[in-house]
Short mmCIF file of C-alpha atoms in Angstrom, two decimals:
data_model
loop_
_atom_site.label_atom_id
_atom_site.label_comp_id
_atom_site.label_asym_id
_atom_site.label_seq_id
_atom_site.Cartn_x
_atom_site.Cartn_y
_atom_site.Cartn_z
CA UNK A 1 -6.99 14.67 10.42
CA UNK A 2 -8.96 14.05 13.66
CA UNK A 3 -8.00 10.94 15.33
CA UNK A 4 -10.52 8.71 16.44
CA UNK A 5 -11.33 7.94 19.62
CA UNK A 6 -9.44 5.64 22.64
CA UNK A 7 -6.00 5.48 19.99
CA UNK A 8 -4.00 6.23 22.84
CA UNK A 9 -2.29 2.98 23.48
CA UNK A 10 1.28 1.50 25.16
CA UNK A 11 1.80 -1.40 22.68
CA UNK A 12 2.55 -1.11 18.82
CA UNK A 13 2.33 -4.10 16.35
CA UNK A 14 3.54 -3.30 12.75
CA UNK A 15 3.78 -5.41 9.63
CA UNK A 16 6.12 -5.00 7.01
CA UNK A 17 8.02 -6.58 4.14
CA UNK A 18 10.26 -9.18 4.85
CA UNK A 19 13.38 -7.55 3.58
CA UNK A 20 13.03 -3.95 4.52
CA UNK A 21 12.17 -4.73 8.28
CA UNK A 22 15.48 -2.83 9.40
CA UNK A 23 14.66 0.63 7.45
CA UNK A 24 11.14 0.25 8.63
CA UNK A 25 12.50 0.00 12.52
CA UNK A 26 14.48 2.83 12.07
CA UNK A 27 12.10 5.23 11.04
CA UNK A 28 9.02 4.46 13.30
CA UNK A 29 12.10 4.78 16.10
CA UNK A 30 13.03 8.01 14.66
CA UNK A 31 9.31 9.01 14.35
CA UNK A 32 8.30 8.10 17.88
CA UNK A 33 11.56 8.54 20.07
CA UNK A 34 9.57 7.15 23.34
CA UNK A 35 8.70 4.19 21.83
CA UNK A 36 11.25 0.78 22.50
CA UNK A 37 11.94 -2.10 20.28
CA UNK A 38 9.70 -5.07 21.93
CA UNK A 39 9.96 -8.23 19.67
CA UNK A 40 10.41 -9.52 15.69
CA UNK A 41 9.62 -11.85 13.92
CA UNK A 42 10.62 -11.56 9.77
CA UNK A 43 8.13 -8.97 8.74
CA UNK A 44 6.73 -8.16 12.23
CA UNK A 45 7.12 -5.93 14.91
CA UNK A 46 6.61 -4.65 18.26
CA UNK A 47 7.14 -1.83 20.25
CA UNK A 48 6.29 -0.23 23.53
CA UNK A 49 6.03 2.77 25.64
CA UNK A 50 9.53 3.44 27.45
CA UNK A 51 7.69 4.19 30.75
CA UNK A 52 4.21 2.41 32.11
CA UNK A 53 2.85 5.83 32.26
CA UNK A 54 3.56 7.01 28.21
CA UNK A 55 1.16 6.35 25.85
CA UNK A 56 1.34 7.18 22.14
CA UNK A 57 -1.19 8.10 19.33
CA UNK A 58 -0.87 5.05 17.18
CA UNK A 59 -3.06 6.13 14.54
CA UNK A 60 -0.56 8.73 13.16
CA UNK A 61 2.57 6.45 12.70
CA UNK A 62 2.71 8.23 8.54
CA UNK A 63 4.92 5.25 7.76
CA UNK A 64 6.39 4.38 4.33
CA UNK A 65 7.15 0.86 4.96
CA UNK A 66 4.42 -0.70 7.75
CA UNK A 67 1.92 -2.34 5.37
CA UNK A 68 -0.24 -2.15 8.43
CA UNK A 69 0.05 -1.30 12.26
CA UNK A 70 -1.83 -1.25 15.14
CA UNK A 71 -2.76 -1.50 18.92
CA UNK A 72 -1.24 -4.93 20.80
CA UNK A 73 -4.31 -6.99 22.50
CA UNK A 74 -1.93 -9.55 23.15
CA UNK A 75 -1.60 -13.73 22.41
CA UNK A 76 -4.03 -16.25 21.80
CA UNK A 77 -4.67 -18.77 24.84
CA UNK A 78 -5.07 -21.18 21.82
CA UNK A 79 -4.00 -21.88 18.21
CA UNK A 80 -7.19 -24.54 17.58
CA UNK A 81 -9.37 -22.83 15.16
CA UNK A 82 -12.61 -23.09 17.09
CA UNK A 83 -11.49 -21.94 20.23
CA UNK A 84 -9.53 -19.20 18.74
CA UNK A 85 -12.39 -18.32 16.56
CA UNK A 86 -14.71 -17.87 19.95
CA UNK A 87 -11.85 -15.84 21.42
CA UNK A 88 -12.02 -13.31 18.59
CA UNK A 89 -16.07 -13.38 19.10
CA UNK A 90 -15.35 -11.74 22.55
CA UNK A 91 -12.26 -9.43 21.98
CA UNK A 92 -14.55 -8.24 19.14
CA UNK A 93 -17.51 -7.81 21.79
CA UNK A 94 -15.49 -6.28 24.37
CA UNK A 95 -13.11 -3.72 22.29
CA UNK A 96 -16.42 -2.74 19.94
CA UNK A 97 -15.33 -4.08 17.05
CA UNK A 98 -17.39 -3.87 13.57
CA UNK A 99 -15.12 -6.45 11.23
CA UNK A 100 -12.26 -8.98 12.33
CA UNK A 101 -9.18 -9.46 10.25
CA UNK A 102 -7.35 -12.61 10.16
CA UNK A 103 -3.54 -12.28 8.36
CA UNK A 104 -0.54 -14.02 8.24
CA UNK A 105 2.46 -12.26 9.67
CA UNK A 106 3.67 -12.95 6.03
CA UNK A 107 1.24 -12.74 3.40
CA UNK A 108 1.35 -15.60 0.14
CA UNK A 109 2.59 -13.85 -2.73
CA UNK A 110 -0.13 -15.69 -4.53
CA UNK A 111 -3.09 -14.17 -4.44
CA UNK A 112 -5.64 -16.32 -5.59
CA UNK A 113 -8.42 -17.99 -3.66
CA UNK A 114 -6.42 -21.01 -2.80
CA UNK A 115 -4.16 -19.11 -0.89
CA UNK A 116 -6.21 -17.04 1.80
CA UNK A 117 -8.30 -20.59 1.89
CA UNK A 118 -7.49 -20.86 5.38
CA UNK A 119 -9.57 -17.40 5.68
CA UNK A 120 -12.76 -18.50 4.34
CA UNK A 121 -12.82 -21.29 6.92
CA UNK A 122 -11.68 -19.13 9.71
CA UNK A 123 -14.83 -16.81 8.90
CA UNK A 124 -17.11 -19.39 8.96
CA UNK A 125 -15.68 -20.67 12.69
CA UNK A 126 -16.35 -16.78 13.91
CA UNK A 127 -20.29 -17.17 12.01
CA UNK A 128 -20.65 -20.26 13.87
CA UNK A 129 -19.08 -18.97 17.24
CA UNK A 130 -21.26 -15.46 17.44
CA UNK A 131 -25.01 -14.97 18.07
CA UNK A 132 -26.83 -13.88 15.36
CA UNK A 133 -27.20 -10.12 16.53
CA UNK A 134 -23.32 -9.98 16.95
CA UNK A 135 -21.82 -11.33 14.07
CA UNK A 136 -18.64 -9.64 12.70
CA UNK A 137 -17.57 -9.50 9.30
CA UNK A 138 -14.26 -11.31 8.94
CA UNK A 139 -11.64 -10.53 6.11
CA UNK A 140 -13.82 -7.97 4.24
CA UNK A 141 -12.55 -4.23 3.06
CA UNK A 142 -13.55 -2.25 6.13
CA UNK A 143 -15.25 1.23 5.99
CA UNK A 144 -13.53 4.15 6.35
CA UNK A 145 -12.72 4.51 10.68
CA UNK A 146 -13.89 1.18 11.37
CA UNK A 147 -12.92 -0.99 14.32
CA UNK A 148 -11.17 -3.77 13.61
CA UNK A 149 -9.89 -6.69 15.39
CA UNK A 150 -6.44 -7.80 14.14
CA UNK A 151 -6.00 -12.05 14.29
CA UNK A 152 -2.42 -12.13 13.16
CA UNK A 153 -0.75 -15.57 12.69
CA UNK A 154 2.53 -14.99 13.84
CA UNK A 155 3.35 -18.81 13.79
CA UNK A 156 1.48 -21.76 12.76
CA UNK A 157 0.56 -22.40 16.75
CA UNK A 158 1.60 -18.75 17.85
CA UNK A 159 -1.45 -16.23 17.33
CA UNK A 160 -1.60 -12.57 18.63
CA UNK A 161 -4.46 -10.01 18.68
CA UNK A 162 -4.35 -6.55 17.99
CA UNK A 163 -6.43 -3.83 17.32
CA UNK A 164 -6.43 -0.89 14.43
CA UNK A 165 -8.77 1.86 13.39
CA UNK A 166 -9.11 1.88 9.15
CA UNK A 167 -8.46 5.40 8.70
CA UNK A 168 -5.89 5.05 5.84
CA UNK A 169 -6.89 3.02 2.68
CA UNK A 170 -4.72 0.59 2.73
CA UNK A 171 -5.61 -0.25 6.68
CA UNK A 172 -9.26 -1.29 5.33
CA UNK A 173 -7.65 -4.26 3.93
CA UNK A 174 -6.82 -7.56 6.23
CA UNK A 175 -2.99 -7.35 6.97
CA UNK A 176 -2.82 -4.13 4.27
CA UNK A 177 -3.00 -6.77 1.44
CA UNK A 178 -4.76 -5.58 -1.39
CA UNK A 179 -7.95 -7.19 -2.42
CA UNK A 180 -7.03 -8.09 -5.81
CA UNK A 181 -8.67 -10.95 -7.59
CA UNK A 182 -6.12 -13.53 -9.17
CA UNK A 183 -6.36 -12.83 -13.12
CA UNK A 184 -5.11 -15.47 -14.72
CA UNK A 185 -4.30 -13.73 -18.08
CA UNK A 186 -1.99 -10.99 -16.35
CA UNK A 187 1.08 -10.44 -18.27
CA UNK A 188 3.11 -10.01 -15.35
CA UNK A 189 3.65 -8.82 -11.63
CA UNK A 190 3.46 -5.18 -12.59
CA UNK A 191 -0.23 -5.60 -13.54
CA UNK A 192 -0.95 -6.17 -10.00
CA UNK A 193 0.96 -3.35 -8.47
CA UNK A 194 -0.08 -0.90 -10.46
CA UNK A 195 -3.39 -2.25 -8.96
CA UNK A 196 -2.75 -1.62 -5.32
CA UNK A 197 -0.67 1.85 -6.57
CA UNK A 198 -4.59 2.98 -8.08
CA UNK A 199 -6.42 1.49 -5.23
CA UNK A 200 -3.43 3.06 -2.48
CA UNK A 201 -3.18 6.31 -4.25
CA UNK A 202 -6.86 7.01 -4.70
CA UNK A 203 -6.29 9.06 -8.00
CA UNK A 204 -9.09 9.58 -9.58
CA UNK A 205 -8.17 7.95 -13.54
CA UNK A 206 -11.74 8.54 -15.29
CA UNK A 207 -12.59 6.49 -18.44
CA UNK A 208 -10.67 7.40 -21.29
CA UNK A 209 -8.20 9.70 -19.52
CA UNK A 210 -4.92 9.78 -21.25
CA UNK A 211 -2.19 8.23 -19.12
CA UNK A 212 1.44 8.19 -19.74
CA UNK A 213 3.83 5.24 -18.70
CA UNK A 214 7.46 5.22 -18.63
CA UNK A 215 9.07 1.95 -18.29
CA UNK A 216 5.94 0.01 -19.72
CA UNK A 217 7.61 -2.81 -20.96
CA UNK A 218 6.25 -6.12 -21.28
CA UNK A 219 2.61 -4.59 -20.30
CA UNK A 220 1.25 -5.93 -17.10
CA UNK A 221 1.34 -1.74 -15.80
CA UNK A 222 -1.11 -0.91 -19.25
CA UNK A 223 -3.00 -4.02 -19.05
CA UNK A 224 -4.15 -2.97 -15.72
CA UNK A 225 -5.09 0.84 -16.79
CA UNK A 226 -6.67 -0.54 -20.21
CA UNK A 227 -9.04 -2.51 -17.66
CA UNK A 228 -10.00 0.54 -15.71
CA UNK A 229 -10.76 2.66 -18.98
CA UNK A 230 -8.31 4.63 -19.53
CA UNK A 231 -6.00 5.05 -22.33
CA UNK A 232 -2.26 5.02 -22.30
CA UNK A 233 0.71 6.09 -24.14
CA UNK A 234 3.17 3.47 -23.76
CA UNK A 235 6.80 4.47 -23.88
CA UNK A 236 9.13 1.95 -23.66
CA UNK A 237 12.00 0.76 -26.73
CA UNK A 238 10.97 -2.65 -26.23
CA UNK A 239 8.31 -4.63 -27.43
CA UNK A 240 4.83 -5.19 -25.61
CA UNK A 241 3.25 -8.08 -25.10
CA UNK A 242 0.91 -9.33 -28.11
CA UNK A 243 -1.66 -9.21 -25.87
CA UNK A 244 -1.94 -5.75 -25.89
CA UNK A 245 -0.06 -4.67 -28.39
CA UNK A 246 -3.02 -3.75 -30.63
CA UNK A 247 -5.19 -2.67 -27.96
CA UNK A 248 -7.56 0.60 -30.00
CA UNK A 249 -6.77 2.31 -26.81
CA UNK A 250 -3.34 2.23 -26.76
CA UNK A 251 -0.08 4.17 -28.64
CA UNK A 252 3.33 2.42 -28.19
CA UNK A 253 6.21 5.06 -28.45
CA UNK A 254 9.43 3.37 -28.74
CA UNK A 255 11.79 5.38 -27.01
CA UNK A 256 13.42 6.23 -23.53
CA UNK A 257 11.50 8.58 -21.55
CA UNK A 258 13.70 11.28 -21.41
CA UNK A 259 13.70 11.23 -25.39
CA UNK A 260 10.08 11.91 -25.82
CA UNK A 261 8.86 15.23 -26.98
CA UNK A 262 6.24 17.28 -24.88
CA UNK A 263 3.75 17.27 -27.50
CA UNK A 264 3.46 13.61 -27.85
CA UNK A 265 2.32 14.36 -24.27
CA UNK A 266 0.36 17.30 -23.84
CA UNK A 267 -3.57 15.49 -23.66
CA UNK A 268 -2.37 13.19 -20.84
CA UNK A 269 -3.65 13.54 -17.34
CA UNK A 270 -1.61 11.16 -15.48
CA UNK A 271 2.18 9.98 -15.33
CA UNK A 272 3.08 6.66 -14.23
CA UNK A 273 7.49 5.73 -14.22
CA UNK A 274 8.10 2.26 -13.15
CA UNK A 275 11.95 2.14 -14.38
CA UNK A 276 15.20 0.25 -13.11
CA UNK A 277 17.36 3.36 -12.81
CA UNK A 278 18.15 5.11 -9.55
CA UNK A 279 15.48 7.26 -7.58
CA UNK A 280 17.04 10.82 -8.99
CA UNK A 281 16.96 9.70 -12.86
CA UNK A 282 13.41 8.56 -12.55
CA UNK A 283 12.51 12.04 -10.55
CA UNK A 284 14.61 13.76 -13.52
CA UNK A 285 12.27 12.17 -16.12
CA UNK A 286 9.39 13.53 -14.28
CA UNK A 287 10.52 16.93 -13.55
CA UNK A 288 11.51 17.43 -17.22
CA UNK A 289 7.85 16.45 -17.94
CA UNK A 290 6.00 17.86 -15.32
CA UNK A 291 7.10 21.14 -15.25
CA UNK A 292 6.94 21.30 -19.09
CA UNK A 293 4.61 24.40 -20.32
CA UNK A 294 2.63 22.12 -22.83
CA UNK A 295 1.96 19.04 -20.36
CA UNK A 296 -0.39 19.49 -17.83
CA UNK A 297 -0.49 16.15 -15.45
CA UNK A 298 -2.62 16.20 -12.34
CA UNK A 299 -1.12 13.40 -10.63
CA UNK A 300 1.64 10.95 -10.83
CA UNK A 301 2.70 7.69 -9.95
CA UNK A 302 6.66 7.08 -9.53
CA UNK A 303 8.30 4.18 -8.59
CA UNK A 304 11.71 4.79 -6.87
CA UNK A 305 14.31 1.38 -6.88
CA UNK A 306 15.79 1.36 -3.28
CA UNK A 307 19.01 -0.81 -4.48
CA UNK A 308 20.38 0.20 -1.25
CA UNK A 309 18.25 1.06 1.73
CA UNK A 310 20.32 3.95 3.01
CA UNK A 311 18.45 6.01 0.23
CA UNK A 312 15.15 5.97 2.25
CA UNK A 313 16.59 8.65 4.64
CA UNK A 314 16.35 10.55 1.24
CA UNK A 315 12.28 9.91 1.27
CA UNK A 316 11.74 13.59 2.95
CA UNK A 317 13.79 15.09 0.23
CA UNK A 318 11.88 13.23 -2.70
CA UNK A 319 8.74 14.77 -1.56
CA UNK A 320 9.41 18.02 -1.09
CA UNK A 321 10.83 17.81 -4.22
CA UNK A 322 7.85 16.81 -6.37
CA UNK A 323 5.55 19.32 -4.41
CA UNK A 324 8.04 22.09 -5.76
CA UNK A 325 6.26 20.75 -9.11
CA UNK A 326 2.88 22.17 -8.09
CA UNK A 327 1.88 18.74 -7.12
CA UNK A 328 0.64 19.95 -3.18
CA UNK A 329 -0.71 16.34 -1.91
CA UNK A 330 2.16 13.84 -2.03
CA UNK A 331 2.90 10.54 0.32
CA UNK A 332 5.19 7.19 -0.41
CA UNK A 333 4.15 3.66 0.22
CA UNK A 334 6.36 0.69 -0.19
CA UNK A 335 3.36 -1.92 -2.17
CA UNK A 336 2.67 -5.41 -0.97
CA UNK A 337 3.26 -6.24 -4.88
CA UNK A 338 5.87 -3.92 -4.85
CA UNK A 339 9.85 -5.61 -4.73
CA UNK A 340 12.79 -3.47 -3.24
CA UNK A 341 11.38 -0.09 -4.02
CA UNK A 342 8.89 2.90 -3.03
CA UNK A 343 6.10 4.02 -4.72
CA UNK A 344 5.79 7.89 -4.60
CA UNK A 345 2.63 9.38 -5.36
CA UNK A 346 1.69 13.03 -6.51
CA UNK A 347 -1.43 14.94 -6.51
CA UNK A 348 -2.25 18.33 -7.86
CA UNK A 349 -4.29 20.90 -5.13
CA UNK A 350 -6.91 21.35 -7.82
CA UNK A 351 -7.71 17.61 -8.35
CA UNK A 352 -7.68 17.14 -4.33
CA UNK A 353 -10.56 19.59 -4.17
CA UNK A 354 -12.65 17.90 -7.08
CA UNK A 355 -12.49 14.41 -6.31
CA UNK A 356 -11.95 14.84 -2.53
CA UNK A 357 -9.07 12.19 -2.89
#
């Protein structure tokens, strides 16, 4: 990857979950030694240069746990909206910005309109606050290497600015949230993770590819790829959700994924595990598929518990594991919608040079 240009920088911000803020520490620490602990807040971080000369390259941090990171600006003279609206007009100006973000240190767990309301009137303080020629666009999905202006509301009256280039997927998003419209009808949380997993992972699920799921039970995994097109083999002993039970596109296999046979198996393109067994069972359920001579997968989605964060120094070992499986493009990502758990994604060399994923 080339890095883009002035990442070079002496101040890191990241943002994490609330609850793995300790693994997440330890392995941007253990990724950049000359970097030193700075400050923390639940769910956000900084860090610095150990020497007033040392810079780092920011843009490469390859963490599993920062939902998003960037470049420190620094605070906010004010909290009141309109004057910290004008204040993000000029950082914007002066750092060449093309969109601003404005995120809570930690994000609602509600995703619906109501809760990012505080957004939409933000934006419309920044409108009011540029000239017309220099208007930014506040809170959208950036393009790929934008510029991007970080607002981040640390506390209610405590604001700080930072400053990020959207060069992974998930860093087009304000604060790496997802933007995932509220569906009132989902069955359950998994329907939105599996969303950000898809929109994350990039793989490319055409219409009416078969996908597998292990661990599908009550639905909320299927109901998501049902919406996208696809069709799924369900495989779960318990019972789906009525509503989509009877779905024309979907076959309910009653059983534990280890007890399936290959041939139920062998049209599907994609494997999705989202079980509540520890990270080497679910990786044994995949391998036994994967590498099976009828079943041809190009890419995977597994979701690894973490019952006990001391597993995460096992992350290296998990990958290198799954490329053994011919997958050869593989990273981890703990979700926004995600709980105390990785999701591990796998993509086959062949389907990396098609869809240019």
């Amino acid at each position: 990857m080339t890095p883009p240009p002035s990442t070079q920088a002496r101040f890191l911000f990241v943002a994490c979950r609330r609850e793995s803020q300790s693994v997440c520490k330890n392995e941007i620490c253990q990724r950049f030694p000359e970097l030193r602990f700075s400050f923390s807040k639940p769910g956000f971080m900084t860090f610095k240069a150990a020497s007033d000369d040392d810079t780092f390259a920011y843009w490469d941090l390859k963490s599993t746990f920062a939902r998003t990171f960037g470049q420190t600006i620094g605070p906010a003279t004010s909290a009141e909206p309109s004057q910290l609206a004008m204040e993000a007009v000029d950082l914007a100006a002066a750092n060449q910005c093309h969109q601003i973000h404005y995120w809570r240190r930690l994000p609602p767990r509600d995703q619906s309109p109501v809760a990012y309301k505080v957004n939409g009137e933000f934006a419309e303080l920044v409108h009011q606050s540029a000239p017309g020629d220099s208007q930014k666009p506040v809170n959208c999905t950036a393009p790929p290497q934008a510029r991007v202006l970080d607002v981040i509301r640390i506390e209610p009256n405590q604001i700080w600015f930072g400053m990020h280039y959207a060069n992974a997927v998930f860093q087009r998003w304000p604060g790496g949230q997802p933007p995932l419209p509220h569906n009132p009808d989902a069955i359950n949380r998994a329907y939105y993770k599996t969303g950000e997993a898809l929109l994350w992972s990039g793989l490319p699920i055409r219409r009416n590819d078969i996908c597998a799921e292990i661990g599908s039970a009550p639905g909320g995994s299927c109901q998501r790829l049902l919406e996208t097109g696809a069709a799924v083999i369900a495989i779960d002993p318990a019972n789906l959700d009525e509503r989509i039970a009877n779905h024309d596109r979907l076959k309910h296999l009653r059983m534990r994924g280890r007890d399936v046979r290959h041939t139920a198996l062998q049209e599907a393109k994609w494997l999705l595990i989202d079980s509540n067994v520890a990270p080497r069972h679910s990786l044994d359920t995949a391998e036994g598929l994967a590498t099976g001579k009828r079943i041809h997968f190009q890419g995977l989605l597994i979701t690894l518990k973490m019952p006990d964060w001391r597993l995460a120094e096992q992350i290296p070992d998990f990958i290198q594991r799954v490329k053994s499986w011919g997958f050869a493009y593989v990273k981890t990502r703990q979700l926004a919608w995600g709980g105390q758990e990785i999701c591990l994604m796998g993509l086959k060399r062949k389907s990396v040079r098609r869809f240019g994923s």
